[in-house]
Short mmCIF file of C-alpha atoms in Angstrom, two decimals:
data_model
loop_
_atom_site.label_atom_id
_atom_site.label_comp_id
_atom_site.label_asym_id
_atom_site.label_seq_id
_atom_site.Cartn_x
_atom_site.Cartn_y
_atom_site.Cartn_z
CA MET A 1039 101.58 133.44 74.41
CA SER A 1040 99.48 136.58 73.76
CA LEU A 1041 98.41 138.92 76.51
CA GLU A 1042 94.84 137.56 76.37
CA GLU A 1043 96.06 134.01 76.79
CA LYS A 1044 98.19 134.98 79.72
CA ILE A 1045 95.23 136.68 81.36
CA ALA A 1046 93.03 133.70 80.68
CA LEU A 1047 95.59 131.32 82.25
CA LEU A 1048 95.86 133.62 85.29
CA GLU A 1049 92.06 133.68 85.61
CA GLU A 1050 92.01 129.94 85.43
CA THR A 1051 94.72 129.62 88.02
CA LEU A 1052 92.82 132.00 90.33
CA GLU A 1053 89.47 130.17 89.64
CA MET A 1054 88.02 133.42 88.30
CA ASP A 1055 85.46 133.87 85.55
CA GLU A 1056 86.73 134.66 82.09
CA GLY A 1057 87.13 138.43 81.45
CA THR A 1058 87.30 139.48 85.12
CA LEU A 1059 90.97 140.34 85.36
CA SER A 1060 92.80 143.25 83.76
CA PRO A 1061 96.51 144.17 83.94
CA ASP A 1062 95.93 147.39 85.86
CA MET A 1063 93.98 145.76 88.65
CA ASN A 1064 95.43 145.98 92.20
CA LEU A 1065 95.98 142.37 93.48
CA SER A 1066 94.78 143.53 96.92
CA ASP A 1067 91.35 144.03 95.25
CA VAL A 1068 91.24 140.50 93.91
CA GLU A 1069 89.38 138.39 96.45
CA GLU A 1070 90.61 135.14 95.05
CA TYR A 1071 94.26 136.09 95.52
CA ASP A 1072 95.06 134.37 98.79
CA SER A 1073 97.77 132.03 100.13
CA VAL A 1074 96.40 129.05 98.28
CA THR A 1075 96.08 130.74 94.84
CA LYS A 1076 99.50 132.31 95.37
CA LEU A 1077 100.89 128.77 95.68
CA SER A 1078 99.00 127.88 92.48
CA ILE A 1079 100.68 130.81 90.70
CA ILE A 1080 104.07 129.65 91.92
CA VAL A 1081 103.40 126.15 90.44
CA MET A 1082 101.86 127.57 87.26
CA MET A 1083 104.91 129.76 86.62
CA ASP A 1084 107.18 126.80 87.09
CA ASP A 1085 105.07 124.49 84.91
CA GLU A 1086 104.18 126.78 82.11
CA PHE A 1087 107.15 129.14 81.93
CA GLY A 1088 109.91 127.50 83.87
CA VAL A 1089 110.07 130.59 86.10
CA LYS A 1090 110.94 130.04 89.71
CA VAL A 1091 108.88 132.38 91.82
CA ASN A 1092 109.53 132.61 95.58
CA SER A 1093 107.49 134.04 98.36
CA ASP A 1094 109.45 137.38 98.41
CA MET A 1095 108.66 137.82 94.70
CA ILE A 1096 105.00 137.17 95.35
CA ARG A 1097 105.04 139.72 98.12
CA SER A 1098 106.48 142.32 95.75
CA PHE A 1099 103.51 141.97 93.34
CA VAL A 1100 101.16 144.89 93.47
CA LYS A 1101 99.23 144.80 90.21
CA VAL A 1102 98.10 141.97 87.89
CA GLN A 1103 100.60 143.36 85.39
CA ASP A 1104 103.49 142.43 87.79
CA ILE A 1105 102.51 138.78 87.38
CA LEU A 1106 101.96 139.04 83.63
CA ASP A 1107 105.46 140.55 83.26
CA LEU A 1108 106.93 137.25 84.56
CA MET A 1109 104.85 135.07 82.31
CA GLN A 1110 107.33 134.66 79.51
CA MET B 562 98.64 114.98 120.68
CA ILE B 563 96.94 111.62 120.46
CA ILE B 564 93.21 111.26 120.46
CA VAL B 565 91.74 107.81 120.64
CA ILE B 566 88.19 106.85 119.55
CA GLU B 567 86.84 103.43 120.21
CA TYR B 568 84.70 101.61 117.66
CA SER B 569 83.04 98.27 118.14
CA ASP B 570 81.51 95.96 115.61
CA LYS B 571 79.93 92.65 116.38
CA TYR B 572 83.31 90.93 116.30
CA SER B 573 85.67 93.21 118.18
CA THR B 574 86.69 96.69 119.27
CA TYR B 575 88.94 99.04 117.32
CA LYS B 576 90.68 102.18 118.41
CA ILE B 577 91.23 105.00 115.98
CA SER B 578 94.24 107.09 117.09
CA ILE B 579 94.51 110.54 115.66
CA PHE B 580 97.77 112.40 115.19
CA SER B 581 98.38 115.93 113.87
CA LEU B 582 101.21 117.22 111.74
CA GLU B 583 101.96 120.82 112.48
CA PRO B 584 101.91 123.61 111.45
CA ILE B 585 98.76 123.01 109.40
CA ASP B 586 97.15 120.34 111.55
CA SER B 587 97.20 117.64 108.86
CA LYS B 588 95.55 114.55 110.36
CA MET B 589 96.83 110.98 110.33
CA TYR B 590 94.56 108.16 111.49
CA CYS B 591 95.81 104.81 112.87
CA ILE B 592 94.06 101.61 113.81
CA ILE B 593 95.95 98.71 115.32
CA LYS B 594 94.57 95.23 115.54
CA ASN B 595 96.29 91.84 115.97
CA ASN B 596 99.76 93.44 115.63
CA ARG B 597 98.78 94.93 112.32
CA SER B 598 98.27 98.60 111.58
CA LEU B 599 96.03 100.50 109.11
CA ILE B 600 97.19 104.07 108.64
CA ILE B 601 95.42 106.77 106.70
CA ASP B 602 97.66 109.67 105.52
CA PRO B 603 100.85 108.91 107.53
CA CYS B 604 102.65 111.91 108.92
CA CYS B 605 106.26 111.90 109.76
CA SER B 606 106.56 112.68 113.45
CA ASP B 607 108.49 111.14 116.36
CA GLU B 608 105.23 110.93 118.30
CA VAL B 609 103.85 108.57 115.65
CA PHE B 610 106.86 106.26 115.64
CA GLU B 611 107.09 106.12 119.37
CA TYR B 612 103.35 105.22 119.56
CA LEU B 613 103.82 102.46 116.97
CA SER B 614 106.87 101.05 118.77
CA GLN B 615 104.74 100.06 121.71
CA PHE B 616 103.24 97.31 119.58
CA SER B 617 104.82 94.40 117.86
CA ILE B 618 103.68 95.55 114.46
CA LYS B 619 104.17 92.96 111.75
CA ASP B 620 102.73 94.90 108.78
CA VAL B 621 101.25 98.26 107.91
CA THR B 622 98.63 99.01 105.35
CA ILE B 623 98.70 102.65 104.31
CA LEU B 624 95.84 104.45 102.54
CA LEU B 625 96.44 107.89 101.07
CA THR B 626 93.46 110.23 100.71
CA HIS B 627 95.50 112.32 98.22
CA GLU B 628 99.01 113.21 97.08
CA HIS B 629 99.89 116.43 98.88
CA ILE B 630 103.01 116.35 101.00
CA ASP B 631 101.28 117.00 104.34
CA HIS B 632 99.36 113.71 103.79
CA ILE B 633 102.21 111.46 102.66
CA SER B 634 105.21 112.65 104.69
CA GLY B 635 105.42 109.46 106.83
CA VAL B 636 105.40 106.89 104.03
CA ASN B 637 109.15 106.48 103.58
CA GLU B 638 109.92 106.44 107.29
CA LEU B 639 107.22 103.78 107.89
CA ARG B 640 108.67 101.75 105.05
CA SER B 641 112.06 101.82 106.77
CA LEU B 642 110.47 100.48 109.93
CA TYR B 643 107.83 97.99 108.89
CA PRO B 644 106.68 95.95 105.88
CA CYS B 645 104.20 98.37 104.30
CA LYS B 646 101.61 98.27 101.56
CA VAL B 647 100.69 101.72 100.23
CA ILE B 648 97.36 101.97 98.48
CA CYS B 649 95.99 105.04 96.63
CA SER B 650 94.35 106.16 93.39
CA LYS B 651 96.37 105.91 90.17
CA ALA B 652 96.48 109.72 89.91
CA CYS B 653 97.77 109.92 93.44
CA GLY B 654 100.27 107.20 92.80
CA ASP B 655 101.63 109.14 89.82
CA SER B 656 101.78 112.43 91.76
CA ILE B 657 103.52 111.19 94.89
CA ARG B 658 106.52 110.30 92.72
CA ASP B 659 106.85 113.90 91.62
CA SER B 660 107.88 116.55 94.13
CA ARG B 661 106.20 119.27 92.08
CA ARG B 662 102.91 117.41 91.89
CA ASN B 663 102.87 116.50 95.56
CA LEU B 664 103.78 120.08 96.31
CA SER B 665 106.80 119.30 98.54
CA GLU B 666 108.89 121.47 96.23
CA TYR B 667 106.76 124.51 97.08
CA MET B 668 105.62 123.87 100.71
CA GLU B 669 108.11 126.27 102.28
CA SER B 670 106.99 129.11 100.03
CA PHE B 671 103.38 128.27 100.80
CA LEU B 672 103.90 128.39 104.50
CA ASP B 673 105.92 131.59 104.15
CA LEU B 674 103.05 133.15 102.29
CA LYS B 675 100.57 132.27 104.96
CA ASN B 676 102.34 135.16 106.72
CA GLU B 677 101.68 133.94 110.15
CA GLU B 678 104.61 134.41 112.56
CA TRP B 679 103.71 131.36 114.57
CA VAL B 680 104.13 129.07 111.58
CA ASP B 681 107.23 126.93 112.16
CA LYS B 682 108.42 125.90 108.68
CA SER B 683 111.25 123.72 109.95
CA ASN B 684 108.96 120.72 110.07
CA PHE B 685 108.46 120.93 106.34
CA LYS B 686 111.91 121.89 105.32
CA ARG B 687 112.96 118.24 105.71
CA PHE B 688 110.35 117.25 103.17
CA TYR B 689 111.68 119.45 100.35
CA ARG B 690 111.55 117.51 97.10
CA TYR B 691 110.02 114.51 98.90
CA THR B 692 108.86 111.60 96.85
CA CYS B 693 107.48 108.12 97.61
CA PHE B 694 105.60 105.37 95.79
CA ALA B 695 102.51 103.21 95.98
CA ASP B 696 102.29 99.41 95.96
CA GLN B 697 98.67 99.26 94.82
CA ILE B 698 96.78 101.74 92.73
CA PHE B 699 93.20 101.77 91.52
CA GLU B 700 90.90 103.72 89.24
CA GLU B 701 87.34 104.78 90.22
CA MET B 702 86.87 102.57 93.28
CA LEU B 703 88.35 99.77 95.39
CA SER B 704 86.88 97.49 98.02
CA LEU B 705 89.10 95.76 100.48
CA LYS B 706 88.93 93.96 103.76
CA TRP B 707 91.37 94.74 106.63
CA GLU B 708 90.87 92.44 109.69
CA ASN B 709 87.14 92.54 109.92
CA LEU B 710 86.73 96.02 108.54
CA ASN B 711 85.07 96.59 105.16
CA ILE B 712 86.78 99.46 103.44
CA PHE B 713 85.51 101.18 100.33
CA CYS B 714 87.67 103.70 98.53
CA LYS B 715 86.32 105.98 95.85
CA GLU B 716 88.03 108.50 93.63
CA LEU B 717 86.74 111.99 94.57
CA PRO B 718 88.44 114.57 92.32
CA GLY B 719 88.24 118.29 92.99
CA HIS B 720 90.67 119.10 95.74
CA SER B 721 93.30 117.27 93.69
CA ASN B 722 93.57 114.80 90.78
CA GLY B 723 94.29 111.88 93.11
CA SER B 724 91.79 112.55 95.96
CA ILE B 725 89.74 109.65 97.26
CA GLY B 726 87.25 109.13 100.08
CA ILE B 727 87.55 106.15 102.37
CA LEU B 728 84.44 104.66 103.96
CA ILE B 729 84.86 102.09 106.72
CA ASP B 730 81.90 99.83 107.58
CA GLU B 731 79.63 102.49 106.15
CA LYS B 732 79.99 104.36 109.38
CA TYR B 733 83.27 106.29 109.22
CA PHE B 734 84.28 108.45 106.30
CA PHE B 735 87.86 109.63 105.84
CA SER B 736 87.39 112.60 103.59
CA GLY B 737 90.97 113.88 103.14
CA ASP B 738 90.70 117.51 102.10
CA SER B 739 87.47 116.98 100.14
CA LEU B 740 85.47 117.78 103.23
CA ILE B 741 86.62 119.79 106.17
CA LYS B 742 84.33 121.14 108.93
CA ASP B 743 83.20 124.77 108.33
CA CYS B 744 85.59 125.17 105.37
CA ASP B 745 84.97 125.48 101.65
CA THR B 746 86.82 122.78 99.81
CA ILE B 747 89.99 124.17 98.18
CA THR B 748 90.00 123.41 94.49
CA ALA B 749 92.39 126.11 93.34
CA LEU B 750 95.60 124.13 93.96
CA PRO B 751 97.33 122.54 90.99
CA GLY B 752 95.35 119.49 89.92
CA GLY B 753 92.26 120.87 91.61
CA ASN B 754 89.02 121.14 89.64
CA ARG B 755 85.94 122.94 90.95
CA LYS B 756 83.73 121.61 88.29
CA LEU B 757 84.63 117.95 88.96
CA TYR B 758 84.19 118.57 92.65
CA SER B 759 80.63 119.84 92.03
CA LYS B 760 79.85 117.12 89.55
CA VAL B 761 81.33 114.04 91.23
CA THR B 762 82.56 114.57 94.76
CA LYS B 763 79.84 116.80 96.35
CA PRO B 764 76.95 114.58 95.19
CA TYR B 765 78.78 111.49 96.60
CA ILE B 766 79.40 113.17 99.93
CA ASP B 767 75.77 114.42 99.97
CA SER B 768 74.66 110.89 99.38
CA LEU B 769 76.30 109.54 102.50
CA GLU B 770 74.11 108.68 105.47
CA LYS B 771 73.74 111.73 107.77
CA GLU B 772 74.80 109.64 110.82
CA ILE B 773 78.22 109.09 109.30
CA ILE B 774 81.24 110.42 111.23
CA ILE B 775 83.64 112.37 109.09
CA PHE B 776 87.37 112.19 109.71
CA PRO B 777 88.81 115.08 107.71
CA GLY B 778 92.35 115.79 106.44
CA HIS B 779 92.54 118.79 108.73
CA GLY B 780 90.75 119.78 111.94
CA ASN B 781 88.54 117.79 114.17
CA PHE B 782 86.24 114.91 113.30
CA PHE B 783 82.52 115.62 113.17
CA SER B 784 79.22 114.03 112.35
CA LYS B 785 77.84 114.70 108.87
CA ILE B 786 74.60 115.95 110.34
CA GLU B 787 76.58 118.48 112.27
CA ASN B 788 77.92 119.98 109.07
CA MET B 789 74.57 120.18 107.42
CA TYR B 790 73.28 123.17 109.39
#
C-alpha cells in the first residue's frame, strides 16, 4: 500500500475529507481523533494489516506518521 | 436502577422497565405481559435476571437494535434461562457471530482510551470475544405482533451496518444508537457510514411524528419534540 493510500484509509477511518491529513500533523490537533475513532483505528489495523494495537500503543502516538509506521 | 413507565392501549396496560449497563449507560428495555417478555437490547446484569425471576416467564422475544457488545451482552444468559427468540437485521445477525464485528474483542481497549478513572472495565472483561446468534433475521423491514402490540422494525444504517429502529404502536421508538438525546450520532465506528445515515436514517427519523417518545440506546428517554429545539 502506498503512502497516499495509507493516508486515504486513515482519513476514511477518521471520517475526514480527502487531503486533510499529512504525516507530520500532530494528532492532538486532529479534532476527529477521539476515543471512538481511536477504536476505529484499532479495528482497521487489525482488519487491514493484522496488526494488534492496544491502548498503550495508541497513547504513545504523537504524530500521524506514528500511525502510518504501523500500517504495513 | 429500574425505571418503569406505564403504557395503556385500548386493550391493556404495559410497563416498560428500563435497565442500564454500566459503565457506558447502555439501555435495555423490557415489557412483560401474560408471562411473556419482550426485551430490546438485553444486557447481562444480575439486576435484570433477578427482576425477571419474579415472573413465571414462559418465553422471551429479544429484539436487537444493533450488533455492538453493549447491546447484546445478555443474549446468551437469557437463552440459558428461558426459551428465547432473537430477532435482528441480517447485517446484525452476521456481526453478532463475530467478536471483531460486535466489538467485544476491542471493548476493553476502548474503555481504557476513554481515559476516565471512574470507568470500571471489569463489567466488560467477561464479554471479551463474546458471540451470540439470531433466530430470525430480516432485510429492510419487518412487522410483527407481540401480545397486542404492533411492532415495526426498519433497517437504519449509519451507526453500524446492522442498526434498526423499532417502532411500537406508532408511539414509542427504540432508536438504538441512531438517535441519542443531545448527541451527534456516531458513524465513525467500524461498519458505520455517515452518508447512509444522512441518506436513509435521518430522513426516516425526521419523518416520525413529533409526539413520539424516543427510547435511545444510551441516556434517558425523551420526546422527539424535545430534541427538535
